[in-house]
Amino acid sequence: MFRFTTGEKADLYGAVLEAFGVAGEHLETTLGPDAVRERLRLVGWVADVDDGELHDALDRLVKWELLDVVHNHAENYRTAEEYERRNLQYSLTRRGEAALAGVRHALEVLASTGALQTAVLEAIADRLDDLCLLSGEPASADRRIYSTLRELEAHLEALVENTKAFNGELQRLLRAEGADLEVFREVKAATVAYLQEFLVNLDLRGQAVTAAVARVEERGTALLRERALRGAELPPVAGEDPAAGWLESRRARWAGLRAWFLPDDGARPRIEQLHDIARRAIVSLLQVLERINESRRRSSSAVQDFRELARWFAAAAEEDLHRLWSAAFGLGPARHAHLAHPDPELIPSSRSWSEAPPVEVSALLRTSGRTERFTRTARVRDVRAVRAERAERARAERAELARAWQALETDGPVRLSSFGTLDPAVFERLLDLVGRALAARPDTTGSRRATTGDGRVEIALSPPPDERTAVLRTTKGTLAGPDYVVLITAAGAASPFPRSGAARREAAG
């Protein structure tokens, strides 16, 4: 079918088919050789084509079953030459129409870049809402149902094609390494902004389309397709009824719509996959941009630095070489020249400096330019008072904690309201215990159990048997809540608290 796209005369064959396509748009189904020559100029073919070359091209297309040729017996011919020139009439076959459409589509794909258009999602949701409303109208709305369904399919096809094309360009952009870093950086930055704008409210738009699909399916998609078939008013054709194929095509398009927004098999909708792809692309592009920016901020390599320094040495004058060396490597005057031996009298003045023992130079002098100074060791601070104070504070905290647990321990299950008025410290311990219990998972009876951080105290909290409200009062305020049933005991052993329950209630009061 596409053999006309190869060979030396591929351009001529393509121009001839394009001429027939343009003629078809003007409702001209057949063309003679003279009409073909005129149409070639309209489609942009400017080279001269003689009669023999044109007839050869037409015969070759007829041989490939892309054109059909018939004899025109309805014309009146005055001469034999006119009969030979105007007798043959050519027209596109179905294969020719398909080949021309394929070439046009291929050129469109090569020229297109794809796009992520939120307006298409909104248009799909609007058409679905229109179908939901039209499904309740009488039979006179069948044509409107057909046109609305076709608009919905066109929007879905635009969404799929544009998304595929844009995703392909996006993945190629992620793999590309541009020669011009400035242009490369601008393209990636613009793409990040484009993706971020597309992701705004994408979830809400996808959910709106999903809800619209569910509403249409509640009305019945099979009946909707039947009404659209009546509104399509398909022409009669010889052979098999085209209605079955038309309905099957509509089912396939609807299945594609569900795959994007409401899949049947429980898989993730493709609109969510597009959301993930866009977010991953943003992260990848930002990482590439960061690497580009880092490469701009990073200084040249050490190899380049030394090569540049070597060129400076080669061009420097004799009197500037030492200054260049000092500036390049930071070798200033010796800092240890003023140092002396701890006891210079032990070194004979007659001995040469090269024979004298070396002077010890500390590392501090090399790093900071200062010499070390050794002084007396500081006095060790007496920390006995601090230890005594901390021990007394720890004993007071333990005594306060013991009093709090003594005030809170119960002889059995009691209502939370029975605690009444509490000291703020006791109230904080009780609130911590109740919070730990509410955070625990309930057992089969609905009770919740928890222990303190040190594991000494355990609380069992049961749901309130009625709707009473417990009011706990402290000097800092009042807390009201459900009147739970609580049981506070020592965890894993008998109670270590010596006071009775009544005494504890009195201490709590």
XYZ file of C-alpha atoms in Angstrom:
509
model
C 0.000 0.000 0.000
C 2.906 2.390 0.703
C 5.251 1.378 -2.072
C 4.710 4.787 -3.698
C 6.722 6.388 -0.835
C 10.022 4.833 -2.034
C 11.999 5.097 -5.242
C 13.180 7.928 -7.469
C 9.674 9.170 -8.276
C 8.261 8.879 -4.771
C 7.687 12.637 -4.578
C 5.708 12.628 -7.824
C 3.583 9.664 -6.747
C 2.828 11.344 -3.444
C 1.924 14.616 -5.166
C -0.466 12.798 -7.548
C -2.243 11.093 -4.646
C -2.404 14.413 -2.783
C -3.963 15.969 -5.908
C -6.699 13.328 -5.856
C -7.190 13.950 -2.117
C -7.645 17.702 -2.652
C -10.075 16.965 -5.491
C -12.057 14.699 -3.188
C -12.378 17.538 -0.697
C -14.060 19.505 -3.529
C -16.342 16.503 -4.220
C -14.581 15.624 -7.472
C -14.305 11.853 -7.597
C -12.627 11.399 -10.979
C -9.816 13.283 -12.724
C -8.395 13.110 -16.182
C -4.707 13.611 -16.972
C -5.215 17.329 -17.668
C -7.108 17.823 -14.408
C -4.383 15.936 -12.544
C -1.787 18.294 -14.007
C -3.763 21.318 -12.812
C -4.213 19.853 -9.338
C -0.480 19.165 -9.091
C 0.165 22.895 -9.240
C -2.372 23.474 -6.464
C -0.657 21.014 -4.126
C 2.747 22.672 -4.607
C 4.342 20.637 -7.425
C 6.191 23.228 -9.520
C 8.397 21.003 -11.689
C 7.384 20.348 -15.282
C 5.848 16.941 -15.938
C 5.510 15.770 -19.532
C 2.646 13.572 -20.720
C 4.698 10.407 -20.804
C 5.968 10.854 -17.221
C 2.483 11.663 -15.930
C 0.877 8.656 -17.677
C 3.646 6.427 -16.359
C 3.001 7.634 -12.794
C -0.751 7.127 -13.141
C -0.278 3.622 -14.620
C 2.077 2.689 -11.774
C -0.471 3.844 -9.148
C -3.176 1.868 -10.952
C -0.946 -1.208 -10.901
C -0.498 -0.799 -7.112
C -4.324 -0.621 -6.796
C -4.176 2.881 -5.375
C -6.020 4.369 -8.376
C -8.857 3.044 -10.466
C -9.163 3.858 -14.177
C -12.356 3.851 -16.274
C -13.225 4.864 -19.831
C -15.347 7.957 -20.171
C -17.898 7.218 -22.922
C -20.184 10.112 -22.094
C -17.992 12.787 -23.692
C -18.020 13.808 -27.326
C -14.583 13.630 -28.910
C -13.753 15.519 -32.074
C -10.358 13.971 -32.820
C -8.515 10.765 -32.051
C -5.875 12.720 -30.113
C -8.587 14.257 -27.943
C -10.066 10.795 -27.385
C -6.742 9.416 -26.219
C -6.160 12.374 -23.867
C -9.633 12.661 -22.320
C -10.906 9.111 -22.526
C -9.268 7.786 -19.333
C -10.632 8.930 -15.970
C -8.835 8.105 -12.708
C -10.207 7.914 -9.151
C -8.913 6.869 -5.742
C -9.594 3.322 -4.587
C -10.234 2.430 -0.943
C -6.585 1.384 -0.699
C -5.559 4.712 -2.190
C -7.686 6.644 0.293
C -6.196 4.620 3.145
C -2.634 5.147 1.868
C -3.174 8.895 1.514
C -4.710 9.109 4.986
C -1.794 7.124 6.415
C 0.803 9.451 4.885
C -1.070 12.529 6.089
C -1.345 11.096 9.579
C 2.370 10.246 9.623
C 3.256 13.817 8.635
C 0.930 15.184 11.313
C 2.577 12.983 13.953
C 6.027 14.157 12.881
C 4.933 17.786 13.110
C 2.988 17.491 16.365
C 4.479 17.735 19.849
C 1.494 16.683 21.955
C -0.031 18.567 24.851
C -1.592 18.088 28.268
C -4.862 20.009 28.044
C -7.067 20.352 31.093
C -9.755 21.828 28.829
C -10.164 18.400 27.202
C -10.938 16.841 30.600
C -13.542 19.504 31.253
C -15.029 18.979 27.781
C -15.286 15.215 28.399
C -17.110 15.839 31.688
C -19.492 18.296 29.959
C -20.328 15.855 27.143
C -20.990 13.080 29.664
C -23.358 15.368 31.565
C -25.116 16.199 28.284
C -25.549 12.483 27.510
C -26.986 11.935 30.979
C -29.575 14.666 30.365
C -30.377 13.602 26.785
C -30.961 9.986 27.825
C -34.141 11.109 29.602
C -35.547 13.036 26.631
C -37.886 11.558 23.967
C -36.848 9.910 20.720
C -36.523 13.263 18.974
C -33.186 13.719 20.778
C -31.548 10.698 19.083
C -29.620 12.889 16.647
C -28.364 15.077 19.477
C -27.296 11.939 21.363
C -25.363 10.800 18.293
C -23.589 14.143 17.847
C -22.813 14.423 21.571
C -21.436 10.864 21.671
C -19.213 11.559 18.676
C -17.951 14.768 20.309
C -17.163 12.772 23.463
C -15.190 10.216 21.450
C -13.333 12.977 19.610
C -12.323 14.604 22.920
C -11.189 11.230 24.292
C -9.146 10.529 21.158
C -7.543 13.977 21.414
C -6.696 13.309 25.069
C -5.117 9.930 24.288
C -3.158 11.051 21.224
C -1.905 14.290 22.741
C -0.937 12.543 25.966
C 0.988 9.809 24.134
C 2.780 12.336 21.952
C 3.641 14.599 24.895
C 4.826 11.674 27.016
C 7.095 10.542 24.196
C 8.561 14.041 23.850
C 8.903 14.264 27.631
C 10.832 11.013 27.903
C 13.120 12.075 25.037
C 13.681 15.383 26.828
C 14.616 13.556 30.022
C 17.202 11.516 28.109
C 18.522 14.399 26.006
C 21.727 16.249 26.725
C 21.596 19.591 24.977
C 24.713 21.155 23.523
C 23.553 24.678 24.304
C 23.095 24.630 28.073
C 21.236 27.952 28.103
C 18.569 26.776 25.645
C 18.514 23.361 27.284
C 17.925 24.923 30.693
C 15.153 27.208 29.424
C 13.304 24.302 27.762
C 13.455 22.159 30.889
C 12.393 25.027 33.159
C 9.441 25.821 30.882
C 8.461 22.137 30.835
C 8.496 21.997 34.645
C 6.216 25.036 34.827
C 3.925 23.491 32.189
C 3.647 20.209 34.122
C 3.033 21.971 37.427
C 0.217 24.013 35.888
C -1.344 20.859 34.430
C -1.273 19.072 37.798
C -3.285 21.834 39.512
C -6.722 20.354 40.338
C -6.039 17.345 38.090
C -7.425 15.015 40.769
C -10.660 16.996 40.995
C -11.103 17.004 37.210
C -10.452 13.254 37.030
C -12.958 12.602 39.814
C -15.556 14.759 38.030
C -15.186 12.671 34.851
C -15.355 9.421 36.869
C -18.591 10.529 38.551
C -20.056 11.550 35.177
C -19.210 8.115 33.683
C -20.968 6.406 36.603
C -24.081 8.574 36.140
C -24.303 7.752 32.433
C -23.897 4.028 33.101
C -26.748 4.170 35.612
C -28.998 5.316 32.748
C -27.796 2.413 30.570
C -25.075 2.637 27.919
C -26.595 -0.057 25.678
C -29.822 1.932 25.234
C -27.773 5.079 24.703
C -25.805 3.428 21.888
C -29.028 2.162 20.262
C -30.472 5.660 20.261
C -27.205 7.054 18.902
C -27.354 4.433 16.119
C -30.816 5.653 15.133
C -29.558 9.222 15.205
C -26.552 8.308 13.032
C -28.839 7.455 10.101
C -26.332 5.100 8.478
C -26.776 4.704 4.715
C -27.743 1.283 3.327
C -24.859 -0.697 1.829
C -24.687 -3.946 -0.043
C -23.740 -6.972 1.959
C -23.386 -7.027 5.756
C -25.355 -4.555 7.863
C -22.937 -1.840 9.133
C -24.952 -1.335 12.338
C -23.200 -4.206 14.175
C -19.741 -2.861 13.389
C -20.794 0.653 14.344
C -22.102 -0.498 17.731
C -18.964 -2.553 18.361
C -16.827 0.487 17.636
C -18.851 2.504 20.158
C -18.410 -0.225 22.799
C -14.648 -0.200 22.240
C -14.511 3.590 22.591
C -16.538 3.441 25.822
C -14.206 0.732 27.167
C -11.283 3.054 26.415
C -13.010 5.835 28.357
C -13.486 3.511 31.339
C -9.823 2.459 31.170
C -8.828 6.077 31.604
C -11.186 6.993 34.421
C -13.101 3.951 35.784
C -11.423 0.601 34.940
C -13.386 -2.622 35.446
C -10.581 -4.904 36.694
C -9.695 -2.776 39.709
C -6.537 -1.459 38.052
C -5.377 2.099 38.542
C -7.019 4.588 36.162
C -4.689 5.887 33.489
C -5.380 9.457 34.576
C -3.717 8.605 37.923
C -0.777 7.023 36.087
C -0.465 10.236 34.082
C -0.427 12.136 37.382
C 2.469 9.986 38.650
C 4.398 10.294 35.373
C 4.071 14.080 35.459
C 5.278 14.279 39.068
C 8.249 11.977 38.411
C 9.129 14.044 35.348
C 9.065 17.239 37.428
C 11.459 15.690 39.938
C 13.786 14.430 37.194
C 13.790 17.754 35.371
C 14.490 19.657 38.584
C 17.409 17.336 39.287
C 18.805 17.963 35.789
C 18.383 21.718 36.244
C 20.159 21.505 39.591
C 23.071 19.658 37.973
C 23.261 22.324 35.246
C 23.272 25.100 37.841
C 25.886 23.295 39.904
C 28.093 22.876 36.844
C 27.859 26.620 36.275
C 28.742 27.499 39.853
C 31.546 24.948 40.152
C 35.025 26.247 39.431
C 37.281 24.787 36.772
C 39.064 21.541 37.429
C 42.531 21.312 39.021
C 43.988 20.162 35.710
C 42.748 23.309 33.968
C 43.981 25.463 36.861
C 47.513 24.036 36.666
C 47.599 24.380 32.893
C 46.577 28.031 33.170
C 49.184 28.553 35.896
C 51.838 26.987 33.647
C 50.968 29.450 30.885
C 51.304 32.325 33.383
C 54.762 31.064 34.427
C 55.827 30.787 30.795
C 54.773 34.383 30.084
C 56.019 35.953 33.372
C 59.200 37.980 33.571
C 62.140 36.864 35.672
C 61.441 39.339 38.489
C 57.767 38.278 38.708
C 58.287 34.528 38.963
C 58.818 34.502 42.733
C 55.788 36.736 43.308
C 53.664 34.463 41.109
C 54.912 31.387 42.969
C 54.086 32.964 46.348
C 50.623 34.057 45.199
C 49.800 30.696 43.627
C 50.882 28.428 46.477
C 50.639 30.742 49.502
C 54.250 30.238 50.616
C 54.933 33.380 52.679
C 57.850 34.012 55.067
C 58.627 31.326 57.630
C 56.572 31.775 60.815
C 58.966 29.798 63.007
C 62.066 31.947 62.428
C 61.654 33.736 65.790
C 61.492 30.507 67.803
C 64.423 29.436 70.005
C 65.446 26.445 72.078
C 63.983 26.239 75.585
C 67.488 26.746 77.008
C 69.705 28.478 74.407
C 72.723 28.405 76.761
C 73.023 24.669 76.221
C 73.746 25.255 72.550
C 77.348 26.469 71.957
C 77.485 29.668 69.933
C 80.410 28.287 67.944
C 78.259 25.450 66.510
C 76.716 26.008 63.112
C 72.906 26.151 62.874
C 72.975 23.149 60.577
C 74.614 21.068 63.316
C 72.397 22.351 66.158
C 69.343 20.281 67.245
C 66.085 21.364 65.586
C 63.573 23.666 67.283
C 60.202 22.071 67.968
C 57.382 23.739 65.994
C 53.806 23.085 67.168
C 50.987 22.233 64.776
C 48.989 25.203 66.078
C 51.594 27.586 64.640
C 51.288 26.026 61.197
C 47.490 26.163 61.169
C 46.684 29.432 62.975
C 49.954 31.350 63.211
C 49.985 31.313 67.021
C 52.261 29.453 69.378
C 51.063 27.272 72.218
C 51.142 28.627 75.751
C 51.189 26.204 78.643
C 49.835 27.452 82.000
C 48.838 25.881 85.274
C 45.978 23.415 85.323
C 42.697 24.990 86.410
C 41.170 24.017 89.737
C 38.614 21.197 89.623
C 35.176 22.480 90.599
C 33.508 20.950 93.652
C 30.263 19.362 92.393
C 29.109 17.804 95.667
C 26.498 20.514 96.175
C 25.173 20.058 92.624
C 24.903 16.291 93.087
C 23.079 16.746 96.386
C 20.643 19.211 94.806
C 19.930 16.874 91.883
C 19.444 13.903 94.223
C 16.987 15.892 96.357
C 15.078 16.955 93.232
C 14.888 13.348 92.022
C 13.572 12.184 95.441
C 10.922 14.916 95.378
C 9.821 13.913 91.882
C 9.594 10.233 92.876
C 7.577 11.144 95.993
C 5.252 13.319 93.904
C 4.830 10.493 91.375
C 4.078 7.976 94.150
C 1.450 10.305 95.653
C -0.134 10.745 92.230
C -0.373 6.977 91.651
C -1.700 6.475 95.203
C -4.422 9.008 94.500
C -5.333 7.370 91.221
C -5.205 3.678 92.161
C -8.682 2.106 92.304
C -9.870 -0.910 94.305
C -12.011 -1.924 91.350
C -13.665 -0.502 88.231
C -14.945 3.031 88.872
C -16.492 5.739 86.758
C -14.215 8.539 85.583
C -16.493 11.061 87.269
C -15.703 9.569 90.704
C -12.320 11.321 90.717
C -14.023 14.722 91.051
C -11.488 17.446 91.903
C -7.811 16.621 91.378
C -4.453 18.225 91.963
C -2.942 19.460 88.654
C -0.062 16.960 88.865
C -2.465 14.071 89.565
C -4.756 15.277 86.798
C -1.867 15.233 84.284
C -1.025 11.613 85.224
C -4.675 10.580 84.849
C -4.969 12.355 81.496
C -1.795 10.643 80.268
C -3.130 7.219 81.284
C -6.511 7.780 79.615
C -4.792 9.017 76.449
C -2.574 5.924 76.277
C -5.623 3.698 76.735
C -7.622 5.455 74.011
C -4.657 5.088 71.643
C -4.567 1.296 72.202
C -6.568 -1.179 70.122
C -9.736 -2.469 71.897
C -10.131 -6.192 72.630
C -13.194 -8.321 71.872
C -15.101 -6.854 74.834
C -14.343 -3.275 73.811
C -11.909 -2.655 76.671
C -8.579 -0.942 76.116
C -5.409 -1.528 78.170
C -2.231 0.514 78.460
C 0.691 1.021 80.833
C 2.880 3.961 81.765
C 6.299 4.492 80.235
C 8.070 2.767 83.122
C 5.576 -0.126 83.066
C 4.625 0.250 86.748
C 0.973 1.308 86.405
C -1.677 -0.246 84.199
C -5.081 1.124 83.197
C -8.072 -0.777 81.845
C -10.619 1.492 80.184
C -14.106 0.313 79.199
C -16.680 2.233 77.154
C -19.303 4.144 79.204
C -22.529 2.173 79.766
C -24.633 5.322 79.373
C -24.375 8.863 78.027
C -23.353 10.476 81.315
C -20.671 13.161 81.198
C -17.680 13.112 83.512
C -16.464 16.481 84.826
C -12.918 16.642 86.259
C -11.909 19.842 88.047
C -8.471 21.243 88.831
C -7.206 24.576 89.965
C -6.277 25.314 86.336
C -9.647 24.497 84.754
C -12.352 21.918 84.091
C -12.424 18.952 81.670
C -15.698 17.335 80.511
C -15.943 14.123 78.517
C -17.461 10.628 78.321
C -17.811 8.929 81.707
C -15.582 5.897 81.013
C -15.175 2.988 83.409
C -11.531 2.769 84.508
C -9.449 0.372 86.560
C -5.974 1.623 87.598
C -3.646 -0.885 89.256
C 0.044 -1.724 89.553
C 1.184 -3.633 86.478
C 2.194 -7.291 86.949
C 2.225 -7.337 90.790
C 0.278 -6.450 93.886
C -0.293 -2.778 94.555
C 2.829 -1.090 95.998
C 0.729 1.741 97.394
C 0.060 1.420 101.158
C -2.958 3.665 101.419
C -6.566 2.540 101.152
C -8.970 3.604 98.432
C -10.872 5.970 100.764
C -7.647 7.627 101.855
C -6.673 8.005 98.217
C -10.039 9.576 97.350
C -9.549 11.966 100.259
C -6.007 12.827 99.104
C -7.321 13.367 95.576
C -10.000 15.688 96.893
